Coordinates of C-alpha atoms in Angstrom, one line a residue:
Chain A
X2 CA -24.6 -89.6 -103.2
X3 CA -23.3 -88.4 -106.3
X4 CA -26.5 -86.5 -108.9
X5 CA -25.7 -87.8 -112.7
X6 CA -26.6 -84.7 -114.6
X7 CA -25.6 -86.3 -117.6
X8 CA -28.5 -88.5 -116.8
X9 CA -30.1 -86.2 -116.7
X10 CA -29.9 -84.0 -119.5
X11 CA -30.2 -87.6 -121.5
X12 CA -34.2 -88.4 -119.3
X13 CA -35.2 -84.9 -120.9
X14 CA -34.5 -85.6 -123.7
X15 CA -35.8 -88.8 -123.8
X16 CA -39.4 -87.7 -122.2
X17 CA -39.4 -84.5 -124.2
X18 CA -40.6 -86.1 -127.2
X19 CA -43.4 -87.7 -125.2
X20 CA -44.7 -83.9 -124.4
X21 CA -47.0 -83.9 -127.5
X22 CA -49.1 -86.9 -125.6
X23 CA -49.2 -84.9 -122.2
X24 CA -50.4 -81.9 -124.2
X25 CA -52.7 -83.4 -126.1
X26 CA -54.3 -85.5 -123.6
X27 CA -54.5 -82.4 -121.1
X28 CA -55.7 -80.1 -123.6
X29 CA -58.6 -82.8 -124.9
X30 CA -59.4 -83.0 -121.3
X31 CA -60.1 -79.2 -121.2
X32 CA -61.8 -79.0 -123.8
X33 CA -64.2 -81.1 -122.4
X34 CA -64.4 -79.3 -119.4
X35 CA -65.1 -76.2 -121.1
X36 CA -67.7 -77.4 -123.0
X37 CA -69.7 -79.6 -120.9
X38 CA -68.8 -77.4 -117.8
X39 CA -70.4 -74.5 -119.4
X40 CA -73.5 -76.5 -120.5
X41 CA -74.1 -77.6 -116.7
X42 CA -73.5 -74.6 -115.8
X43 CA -76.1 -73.2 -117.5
X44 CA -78.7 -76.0 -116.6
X45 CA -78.2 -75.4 -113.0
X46 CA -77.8 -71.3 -113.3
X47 CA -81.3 -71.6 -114.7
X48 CA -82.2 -74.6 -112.6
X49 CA -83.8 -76.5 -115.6
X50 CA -86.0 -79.5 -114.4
X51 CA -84.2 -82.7 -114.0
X52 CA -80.9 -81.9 -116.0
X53 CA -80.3 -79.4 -113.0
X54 CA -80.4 -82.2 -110.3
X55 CA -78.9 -84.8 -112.0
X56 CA -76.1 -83.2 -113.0
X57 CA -75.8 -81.4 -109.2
X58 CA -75.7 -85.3 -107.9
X59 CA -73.0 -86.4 -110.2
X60 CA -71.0 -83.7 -109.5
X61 CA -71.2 -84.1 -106.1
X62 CA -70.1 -87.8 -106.2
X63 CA -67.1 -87.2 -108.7
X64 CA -66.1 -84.0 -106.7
X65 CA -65.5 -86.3 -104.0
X66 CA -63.2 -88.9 -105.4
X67 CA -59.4 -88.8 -106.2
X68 CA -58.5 -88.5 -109.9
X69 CA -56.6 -91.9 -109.4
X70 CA -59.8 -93.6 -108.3
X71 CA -61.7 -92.7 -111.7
X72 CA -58.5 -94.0 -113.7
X73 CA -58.5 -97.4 -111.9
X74 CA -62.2 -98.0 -112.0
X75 CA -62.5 -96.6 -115.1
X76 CA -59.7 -99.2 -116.4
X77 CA -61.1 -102.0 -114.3
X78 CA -64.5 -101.2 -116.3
X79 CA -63.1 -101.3 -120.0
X80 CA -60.5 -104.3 -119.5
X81 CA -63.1 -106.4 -118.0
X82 CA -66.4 -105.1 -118.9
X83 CA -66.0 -103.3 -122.2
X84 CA -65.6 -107.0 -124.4
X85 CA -68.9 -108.2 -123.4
X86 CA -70.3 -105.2 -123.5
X87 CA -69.6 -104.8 -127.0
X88 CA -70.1 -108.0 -128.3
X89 CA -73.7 -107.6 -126.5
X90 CA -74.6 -104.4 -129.0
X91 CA -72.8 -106.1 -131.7
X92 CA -70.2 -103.9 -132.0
X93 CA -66.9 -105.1 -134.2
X94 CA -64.5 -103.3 -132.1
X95 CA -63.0 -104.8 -128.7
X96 CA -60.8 -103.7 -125.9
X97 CA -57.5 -104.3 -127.2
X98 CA -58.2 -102.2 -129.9
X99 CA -58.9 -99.0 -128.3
X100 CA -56.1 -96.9 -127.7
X101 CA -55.2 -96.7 -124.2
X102 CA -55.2 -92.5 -124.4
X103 CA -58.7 -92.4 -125.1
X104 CA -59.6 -93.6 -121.2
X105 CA -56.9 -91.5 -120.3
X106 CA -58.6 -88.6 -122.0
X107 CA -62.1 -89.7 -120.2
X108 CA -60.6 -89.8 -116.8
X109 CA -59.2 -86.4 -117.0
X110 CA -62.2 -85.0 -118.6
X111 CA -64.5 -86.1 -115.9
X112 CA -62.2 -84.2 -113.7
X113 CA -62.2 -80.7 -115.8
X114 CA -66.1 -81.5 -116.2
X115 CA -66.8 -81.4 -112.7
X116 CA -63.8 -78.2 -112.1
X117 CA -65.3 -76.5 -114.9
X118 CA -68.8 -76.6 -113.6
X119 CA -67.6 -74.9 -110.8
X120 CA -65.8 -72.5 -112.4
X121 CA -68.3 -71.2 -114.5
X122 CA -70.6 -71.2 -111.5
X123 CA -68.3 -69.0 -109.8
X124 CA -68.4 -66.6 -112.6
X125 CA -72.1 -66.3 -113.5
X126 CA -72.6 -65.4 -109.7
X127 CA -70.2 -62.9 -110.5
X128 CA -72.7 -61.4 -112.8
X129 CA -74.2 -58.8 -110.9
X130 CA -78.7 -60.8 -111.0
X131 CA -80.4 -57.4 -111.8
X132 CA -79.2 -57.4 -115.4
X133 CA -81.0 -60.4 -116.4
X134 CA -84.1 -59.1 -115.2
X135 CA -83.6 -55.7 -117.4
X136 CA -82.7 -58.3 -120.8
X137 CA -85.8 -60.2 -120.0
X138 CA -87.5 -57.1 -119.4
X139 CA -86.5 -55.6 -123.2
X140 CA -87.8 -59.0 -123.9
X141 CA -84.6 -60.7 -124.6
X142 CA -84.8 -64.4 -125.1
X143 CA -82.4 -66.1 -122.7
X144 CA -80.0 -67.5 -125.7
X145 CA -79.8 -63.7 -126.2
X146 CA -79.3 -62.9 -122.7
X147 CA -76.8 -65.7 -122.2
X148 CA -75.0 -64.6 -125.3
X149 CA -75.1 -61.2 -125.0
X150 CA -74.9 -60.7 -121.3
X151 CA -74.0 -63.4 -119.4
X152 CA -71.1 -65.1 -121.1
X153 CA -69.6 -61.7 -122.3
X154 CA -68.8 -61.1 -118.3
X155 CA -68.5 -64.4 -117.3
X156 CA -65.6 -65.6 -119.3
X157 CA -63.2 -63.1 -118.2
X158 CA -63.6 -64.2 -114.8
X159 CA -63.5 -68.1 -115.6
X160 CA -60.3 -67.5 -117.8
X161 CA -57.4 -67.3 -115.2
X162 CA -59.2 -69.9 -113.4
X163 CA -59.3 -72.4 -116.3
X164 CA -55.2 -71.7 -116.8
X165 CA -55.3 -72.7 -113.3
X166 CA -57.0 -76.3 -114.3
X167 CA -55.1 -76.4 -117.2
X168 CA -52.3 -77.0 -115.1
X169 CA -54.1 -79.2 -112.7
X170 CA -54.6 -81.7 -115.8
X171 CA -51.4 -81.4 -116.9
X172 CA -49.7 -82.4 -113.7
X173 CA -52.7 -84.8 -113.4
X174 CA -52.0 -86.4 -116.3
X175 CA -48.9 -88.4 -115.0
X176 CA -51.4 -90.6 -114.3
X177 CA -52.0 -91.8 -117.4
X178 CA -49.1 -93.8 -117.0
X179 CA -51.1 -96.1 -115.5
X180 CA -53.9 -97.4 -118.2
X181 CA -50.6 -98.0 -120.6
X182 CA -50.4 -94.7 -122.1
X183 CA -46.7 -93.3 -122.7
X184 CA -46.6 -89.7 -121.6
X185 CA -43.9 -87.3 -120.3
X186 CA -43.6 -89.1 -116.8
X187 CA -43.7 -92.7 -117.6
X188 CA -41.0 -91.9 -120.3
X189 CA -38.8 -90.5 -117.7
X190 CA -39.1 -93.8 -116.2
X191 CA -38.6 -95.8 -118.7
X192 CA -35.3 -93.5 -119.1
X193 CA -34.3 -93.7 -115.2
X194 CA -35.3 -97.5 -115.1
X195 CA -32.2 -98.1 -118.3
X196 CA -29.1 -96.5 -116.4
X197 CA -31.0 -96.9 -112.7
X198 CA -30.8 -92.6 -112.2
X199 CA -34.0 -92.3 -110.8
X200 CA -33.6 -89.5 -108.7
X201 CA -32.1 -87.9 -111.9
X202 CA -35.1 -88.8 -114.5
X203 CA -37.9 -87.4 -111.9
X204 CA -36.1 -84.2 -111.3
X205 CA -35.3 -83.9 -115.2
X206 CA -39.1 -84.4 -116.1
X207 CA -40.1 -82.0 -112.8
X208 CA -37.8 -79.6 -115.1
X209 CA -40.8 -80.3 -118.0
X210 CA -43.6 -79.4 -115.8
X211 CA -42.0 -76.7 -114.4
X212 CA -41.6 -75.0 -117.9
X213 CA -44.5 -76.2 -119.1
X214 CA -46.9 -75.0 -116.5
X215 CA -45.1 -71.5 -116.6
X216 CA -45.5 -71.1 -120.3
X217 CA -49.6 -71.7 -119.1
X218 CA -49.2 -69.0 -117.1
X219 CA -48.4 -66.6 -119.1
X220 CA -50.8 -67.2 -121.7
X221 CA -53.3 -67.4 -119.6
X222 CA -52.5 -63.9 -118.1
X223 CA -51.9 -62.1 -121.2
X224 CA -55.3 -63.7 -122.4
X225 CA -56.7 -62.3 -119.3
X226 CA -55.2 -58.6 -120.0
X227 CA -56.6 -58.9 -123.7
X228 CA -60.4 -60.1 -122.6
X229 CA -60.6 -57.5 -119.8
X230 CA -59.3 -54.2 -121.7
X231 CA -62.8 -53.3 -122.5
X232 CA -64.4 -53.6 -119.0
X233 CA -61.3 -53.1 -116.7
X234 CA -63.3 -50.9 -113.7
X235 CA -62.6 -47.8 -113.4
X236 CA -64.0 -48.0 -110.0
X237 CA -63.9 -51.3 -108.3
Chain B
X27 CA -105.6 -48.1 -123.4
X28 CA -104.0 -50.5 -120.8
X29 CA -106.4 -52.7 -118.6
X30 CA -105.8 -54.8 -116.2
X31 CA -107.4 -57.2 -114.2
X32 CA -107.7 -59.1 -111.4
X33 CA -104.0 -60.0 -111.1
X34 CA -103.1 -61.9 -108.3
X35 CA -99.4 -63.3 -107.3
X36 CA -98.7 -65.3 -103.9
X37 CA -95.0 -66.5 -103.5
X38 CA -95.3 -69.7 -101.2
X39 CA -98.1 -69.5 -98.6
X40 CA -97.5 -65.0 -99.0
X41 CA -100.0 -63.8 -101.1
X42 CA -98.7 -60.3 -102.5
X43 CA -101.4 -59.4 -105.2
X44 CA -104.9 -59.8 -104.2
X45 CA -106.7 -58.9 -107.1
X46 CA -105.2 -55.7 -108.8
X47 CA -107.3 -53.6 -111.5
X48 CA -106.1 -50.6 -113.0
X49 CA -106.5 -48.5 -116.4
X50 CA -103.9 -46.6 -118.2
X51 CA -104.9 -44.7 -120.2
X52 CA -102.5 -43.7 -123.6
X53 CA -100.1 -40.7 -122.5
X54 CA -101.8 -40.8 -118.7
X55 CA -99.4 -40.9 -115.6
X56 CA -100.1 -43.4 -112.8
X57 CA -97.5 -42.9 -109.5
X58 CA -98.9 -46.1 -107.7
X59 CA -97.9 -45.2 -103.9
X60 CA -98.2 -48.0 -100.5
X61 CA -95.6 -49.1 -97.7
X62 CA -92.9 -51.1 -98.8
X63 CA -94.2 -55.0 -98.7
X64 CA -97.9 -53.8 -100.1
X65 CA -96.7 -55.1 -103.3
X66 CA -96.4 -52.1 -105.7
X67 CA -93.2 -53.6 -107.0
X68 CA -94.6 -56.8 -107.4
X69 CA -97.2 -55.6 -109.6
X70 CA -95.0 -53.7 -112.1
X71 CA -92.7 -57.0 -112.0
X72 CA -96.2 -58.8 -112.8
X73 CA -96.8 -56.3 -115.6
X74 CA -93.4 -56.9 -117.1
X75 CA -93.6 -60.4 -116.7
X76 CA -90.4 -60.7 -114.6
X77 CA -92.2 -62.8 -112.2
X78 CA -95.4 -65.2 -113.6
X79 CA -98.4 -63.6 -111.7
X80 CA -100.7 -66.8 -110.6
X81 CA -103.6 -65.0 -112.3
X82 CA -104.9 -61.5 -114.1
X83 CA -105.5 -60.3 -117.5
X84 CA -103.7 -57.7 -119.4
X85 CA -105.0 -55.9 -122.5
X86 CA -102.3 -53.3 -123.8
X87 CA -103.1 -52.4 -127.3
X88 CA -103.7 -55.6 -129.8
X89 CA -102.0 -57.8 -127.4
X90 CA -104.6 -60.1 -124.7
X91 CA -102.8 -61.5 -122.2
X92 CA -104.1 -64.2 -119.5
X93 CA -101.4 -64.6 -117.2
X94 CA -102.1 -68.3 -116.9
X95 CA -102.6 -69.5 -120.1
X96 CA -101.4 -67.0 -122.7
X97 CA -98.5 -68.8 -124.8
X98 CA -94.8 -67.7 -125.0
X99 CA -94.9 -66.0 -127.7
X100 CA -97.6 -63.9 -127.2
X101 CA -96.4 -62.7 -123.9
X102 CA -92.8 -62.0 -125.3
X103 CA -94.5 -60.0 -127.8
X104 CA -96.3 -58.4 -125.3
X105 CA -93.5 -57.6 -123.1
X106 CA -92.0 -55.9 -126.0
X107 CA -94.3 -53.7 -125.6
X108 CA -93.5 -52.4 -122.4
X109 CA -90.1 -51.7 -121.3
X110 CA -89.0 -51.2 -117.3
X111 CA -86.5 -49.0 -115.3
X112 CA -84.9 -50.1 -112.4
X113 CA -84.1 -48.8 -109.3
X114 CA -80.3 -50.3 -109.5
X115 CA -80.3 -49.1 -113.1
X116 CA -79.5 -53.0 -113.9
X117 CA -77.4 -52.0 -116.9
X118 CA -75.3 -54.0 -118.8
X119 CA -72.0 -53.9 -117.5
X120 CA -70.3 -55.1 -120.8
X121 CA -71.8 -52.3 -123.0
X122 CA -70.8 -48.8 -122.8
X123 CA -73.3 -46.1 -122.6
X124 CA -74.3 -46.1 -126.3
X125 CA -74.3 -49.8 -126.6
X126 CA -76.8 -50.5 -123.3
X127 CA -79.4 -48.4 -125.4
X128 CA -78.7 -49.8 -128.7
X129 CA -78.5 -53.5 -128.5
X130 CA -82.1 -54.4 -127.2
X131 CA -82.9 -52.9 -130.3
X132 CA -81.1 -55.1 -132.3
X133 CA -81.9 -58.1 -129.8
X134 CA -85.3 -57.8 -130.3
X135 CA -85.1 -57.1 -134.1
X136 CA -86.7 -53.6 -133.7
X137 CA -83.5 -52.2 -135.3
X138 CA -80.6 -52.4 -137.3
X139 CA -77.0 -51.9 -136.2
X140 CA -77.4 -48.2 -137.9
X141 CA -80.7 -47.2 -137.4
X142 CA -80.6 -48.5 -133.5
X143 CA -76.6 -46.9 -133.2
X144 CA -79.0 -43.6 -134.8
X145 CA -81.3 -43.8 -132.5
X146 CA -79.3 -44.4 -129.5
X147 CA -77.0 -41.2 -130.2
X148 CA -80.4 -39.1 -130.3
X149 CA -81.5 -40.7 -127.3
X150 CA -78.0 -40.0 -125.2
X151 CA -78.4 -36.8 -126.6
X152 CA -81.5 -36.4 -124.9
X153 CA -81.1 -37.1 -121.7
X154 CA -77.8 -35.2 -121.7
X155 CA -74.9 -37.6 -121.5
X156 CA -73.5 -37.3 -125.4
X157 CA -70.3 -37.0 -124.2
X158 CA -70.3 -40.0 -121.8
X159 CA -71.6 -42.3 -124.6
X160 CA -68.3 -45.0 -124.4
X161 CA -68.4 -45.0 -121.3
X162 CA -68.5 -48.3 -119.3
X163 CA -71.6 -48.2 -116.5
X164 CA -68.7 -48.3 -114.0
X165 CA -67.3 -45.1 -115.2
X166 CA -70.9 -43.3 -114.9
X167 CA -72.4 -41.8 -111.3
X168 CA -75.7 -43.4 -110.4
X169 CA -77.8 -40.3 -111.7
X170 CA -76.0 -41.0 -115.0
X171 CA -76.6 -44.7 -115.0
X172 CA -79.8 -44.2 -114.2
X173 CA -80.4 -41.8 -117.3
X174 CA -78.5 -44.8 -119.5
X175 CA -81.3 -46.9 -118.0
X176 CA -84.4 -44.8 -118.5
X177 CA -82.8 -44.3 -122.7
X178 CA -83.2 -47.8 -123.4
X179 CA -86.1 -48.0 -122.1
X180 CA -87.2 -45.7 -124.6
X181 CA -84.7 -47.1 -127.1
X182 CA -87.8 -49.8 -127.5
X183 CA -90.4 -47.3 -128.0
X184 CA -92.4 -48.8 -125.7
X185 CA -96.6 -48.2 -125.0
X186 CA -95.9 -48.1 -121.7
X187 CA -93.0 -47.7 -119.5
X188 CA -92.4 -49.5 -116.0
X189 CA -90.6 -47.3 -113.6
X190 CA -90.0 -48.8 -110.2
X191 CA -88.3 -46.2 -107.4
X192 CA -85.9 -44.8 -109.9
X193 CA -84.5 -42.7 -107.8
X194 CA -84.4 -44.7 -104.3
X195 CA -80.8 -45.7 -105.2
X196 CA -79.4 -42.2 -105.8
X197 CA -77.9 -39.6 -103.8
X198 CA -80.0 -36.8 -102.9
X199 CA -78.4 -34.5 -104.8
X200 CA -78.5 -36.8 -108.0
X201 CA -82.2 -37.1 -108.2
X202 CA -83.1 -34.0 -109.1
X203 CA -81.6 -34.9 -112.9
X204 CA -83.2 -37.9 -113.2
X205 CA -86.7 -36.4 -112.2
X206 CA -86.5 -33.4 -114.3
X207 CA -85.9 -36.3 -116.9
X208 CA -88.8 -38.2 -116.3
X209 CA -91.0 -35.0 -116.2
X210 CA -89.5 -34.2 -119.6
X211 CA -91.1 -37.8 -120.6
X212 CA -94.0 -37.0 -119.1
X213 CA -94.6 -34.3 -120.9
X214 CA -93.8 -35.5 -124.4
X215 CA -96.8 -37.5 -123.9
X216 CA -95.5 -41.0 -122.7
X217 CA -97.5 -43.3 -120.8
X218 CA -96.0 -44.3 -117.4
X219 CA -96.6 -46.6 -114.3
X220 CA -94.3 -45.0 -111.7
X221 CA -93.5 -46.4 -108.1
X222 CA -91.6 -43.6 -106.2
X223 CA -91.1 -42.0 -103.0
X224 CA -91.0 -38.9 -104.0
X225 CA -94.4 -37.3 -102.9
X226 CA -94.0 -33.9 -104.5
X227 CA -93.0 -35.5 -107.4
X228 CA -95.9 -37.5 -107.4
X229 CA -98.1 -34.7 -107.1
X230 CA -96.8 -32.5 -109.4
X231 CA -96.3 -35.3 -112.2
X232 CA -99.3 -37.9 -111.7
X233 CA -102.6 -37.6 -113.8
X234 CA -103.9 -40.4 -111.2
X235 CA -102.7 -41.6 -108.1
X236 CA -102.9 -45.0 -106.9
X237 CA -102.6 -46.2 -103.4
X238 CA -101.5 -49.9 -102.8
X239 CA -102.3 -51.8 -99.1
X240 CA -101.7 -55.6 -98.5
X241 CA -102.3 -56.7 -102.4
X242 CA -105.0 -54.4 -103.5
X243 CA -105.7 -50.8 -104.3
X244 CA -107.1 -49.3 -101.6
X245 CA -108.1 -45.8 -103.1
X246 CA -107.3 -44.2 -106.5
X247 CA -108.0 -40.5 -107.8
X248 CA -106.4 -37.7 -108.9
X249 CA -103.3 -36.0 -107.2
X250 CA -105.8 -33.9 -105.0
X251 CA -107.8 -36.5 -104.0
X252 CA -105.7 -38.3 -103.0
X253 CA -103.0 -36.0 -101.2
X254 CA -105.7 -33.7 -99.9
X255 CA -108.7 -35.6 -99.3
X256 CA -107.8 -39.1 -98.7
X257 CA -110.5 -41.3 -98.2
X258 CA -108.7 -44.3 -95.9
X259 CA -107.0 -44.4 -92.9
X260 CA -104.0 -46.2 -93.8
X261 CA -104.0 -43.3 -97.1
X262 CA -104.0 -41.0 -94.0
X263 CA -101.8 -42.4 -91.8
X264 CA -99.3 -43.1 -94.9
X265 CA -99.2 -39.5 -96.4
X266 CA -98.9 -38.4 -93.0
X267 CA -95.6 -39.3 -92.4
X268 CA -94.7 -37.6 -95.9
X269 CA -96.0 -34.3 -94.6
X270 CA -93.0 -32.2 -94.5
X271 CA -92.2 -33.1 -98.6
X272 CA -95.5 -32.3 -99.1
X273 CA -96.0 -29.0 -97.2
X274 CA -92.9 -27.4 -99.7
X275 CA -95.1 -28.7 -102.6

């Protein structure tokens, strides 16, 4: 079989220009997972009442279910659900009016949520316990202690590990093809499904990732170099 | 004047405090001695409030503490008052030297950034490790660490200062600086609850001697008493097996 580089070249182009909406969609998504990862995080670190089990329970269940579950069900929930729902609280706006990349954004949030949990989990217990005893003993609050202590040695440690979920939510985000939104894969479709060169379009928009997800990587390490200059161990 | 009384602390169906009573007096040494698991680091966790004792009252200066219903704020500002070394130094390992003594005193609003950064170079000074001041803890032996640990406990000027086994961690060689250090302290006067292993130290350091069995103080008195003429059995059968530190004393 003969490989059409031309078409190629021409699906990269095409799907480059959809990049912007991969990006953004990824980078929304770990936003959210840095945020409300680090606030559970914290809840269950200090194992605050309620929050701390709640939270533990639904991260458990979403832990436990393929992305492409959360993106069906999720869709399922606002195409069929979301009118009557809406109508009920006697809201103006309905279903067809809500752009599709905002689910997209939800799904893959729920996913860096539940990631970024863990990660930040992972590096408070990195955080050597006696420590917090001597800033409660000075009779440091423990805003001060988390601010002061905790986070200052715990985000170097969750930093390469969030690059690594970064690029789990990019390649993740493929999936948003399927609640309508136009990103870097379904526009290499789209471009294979014109000239029928699909072998050609997927290995032009693997060519995407591939770039993409090394660029990550080397931000992410050179952010790690810069946020670990000041504790690097001189013993390990 | 520190008094305390009646503290008790059970974790689960374990009851580790059964009632403990002491006085400290301002400037006065207490070495509080037991087995390990009679609950002498219990108590000075109790005292520091690093673990909510199930009942007791504390009086240490204008604060009045009742372990069960005293509010928040009065026991933060209570345990501002008292400041505690560990025995695994627990510094801060994102602070160098000078900035593990300086920032609970801007933390806790007892300093600025200059007058705490002041005060922490005359404290470094003091206990000898000037040069070593931006250095991370990682970079510093235990016997330094352990020096870092003790200045910032002082760093908060505290009325009186927790010491539990701070020098069980360190190699043998490395102890003798941090005890000639805490004699230094001693002597300038400060008031100290010390938990050590140590028994010469003990003796030569302590203006009164506790010993701790299952929750309660068994016996208290001066070093003599205590080391010479102990009144208990399980005083006598503990010092016993400390005999050979204590015949070089």
């Amino acid at each position: 079989m003969d490989f059409n580089f031309q078409a190629m070249i021409q699906a990269i182009i095409y799907s480059v220009r959809y990049l912007g909406t991969t990006l953004e969609v990824s980078f929304a998504a770990l936003v959210i997972g840095v945020v409300f990862g680090l606030i559970i995080a914290l809840l269950r670190y200090y194992n605050v009442v309620v929050l701390s089990p709640v939270f533990q329970t639904l991260t458990t269940i979403f832990k436990g279910v393929p992305v492409v579950l959360i993106f069906l069900a999720l869709y399922l929930f606002f195409s069929t659900g979301f009118d009557p729902m809406a109508k009920s609280m006697g809201w103006s706006i309905r279903f067809k009016q809500i752009n599709p990349i905002w689910i997209a954004v939800i799904c893959l949030g729920i996913m860096a949520v539940v990631n970024g949990t863990e990660i930040f989990r992972g590096a408070f217990s990195s955080v050597r316990k006696g420590q917090l005893d001597a800033a409660q003993s000075i009779g440091m609050t423990r805003m001060q202690t988390i601010r002061r202590v905790l986070l200052p040695q715990a985000v170097p440690v969750a930093v390469p590990v969030f690059g690594n979920l970064l690029i789990n939510l990019i390649k993740a985000s493929a999936l948003c093809s399927m609640v309508g939104v136009v990103d870097i894969f379904s526009a290499a479709t789209i471009s294979g499904q014109q000239s029928y060169t699909f072998l050609e379009a997927y290995v032009g928009v693997a060519l995407i990732y591939w770039a993409v997800v090394a660029l990550i990587e080397q931000a992410s390490g050179l952010l790690e170099r810069g946020l670990t200059v000041h504790t690097r161990r001189a013993v390990a | 004047m520190m008094k305390i009384r009646g503290i008790r602390k059970a974790f689960g169906k374990q009851q580790v405090l059964n009632g403990v009573d002491m006085d400290v007096d301002d400037g006065e040494v207490v070495v509080i001695l037991g087995s390990s698991g009679s609950g002498k680091t219990t108590f000075l966790r109790c005292l520091n409030f690093l673990e909510q004792a199930d009942e007791g009252h504390i009086d240490l200066d204008d604060s009045h503490i009742d372990v069960k219903s005293s509010s928040k704020k009065d026991v933060l500002d209570y345990q501002r008052k008292t400041a505690m070394v560990f025995q695994n130094y627990a510094l801060f390992n994102n602070k160098t030297a000078l900035e593990n003594i300086a920032m609970p005193m801007i933390a806790t609003g007892k300093a600025g950034k200059a007058e705490a950064d002041r005060r922490a170079e005359e404290l470094i000074d003091k206990v000898g490790l000037s040069e070593r001041k931006d250095f991370y803890p990682s970079q510093l032996s235990g016997g330094q660490q352990q020096r870092i640990g003790i200045a910032r406990a002082l760093a908060l000027d505290p009325k009186v200062t927790l010491f539990d086994e701070p020098t069980s961690a360190l190699d043998p060689e490395l102890v003798g600086q941090v005890l000639g250090l805490l004699r230094d302290i001693a002597n300038a006067g400060a008031t100290m609850i010390l938990v050590t292993h140590e028994m010469k130290f003990a003796y030569e350091i302590a203006d009164k001697v506790v010993f701790m069995d299952k929750g309660v103080v068994l016996e208290q008195g001066t070093p003599q008493d205590i080391f010479e003429h102990p009144k208990h059995q399980r005083t006598q059968e503990f010092l016993s097996r400390f005999t050979s530190q204590l015949e070089h004393a």
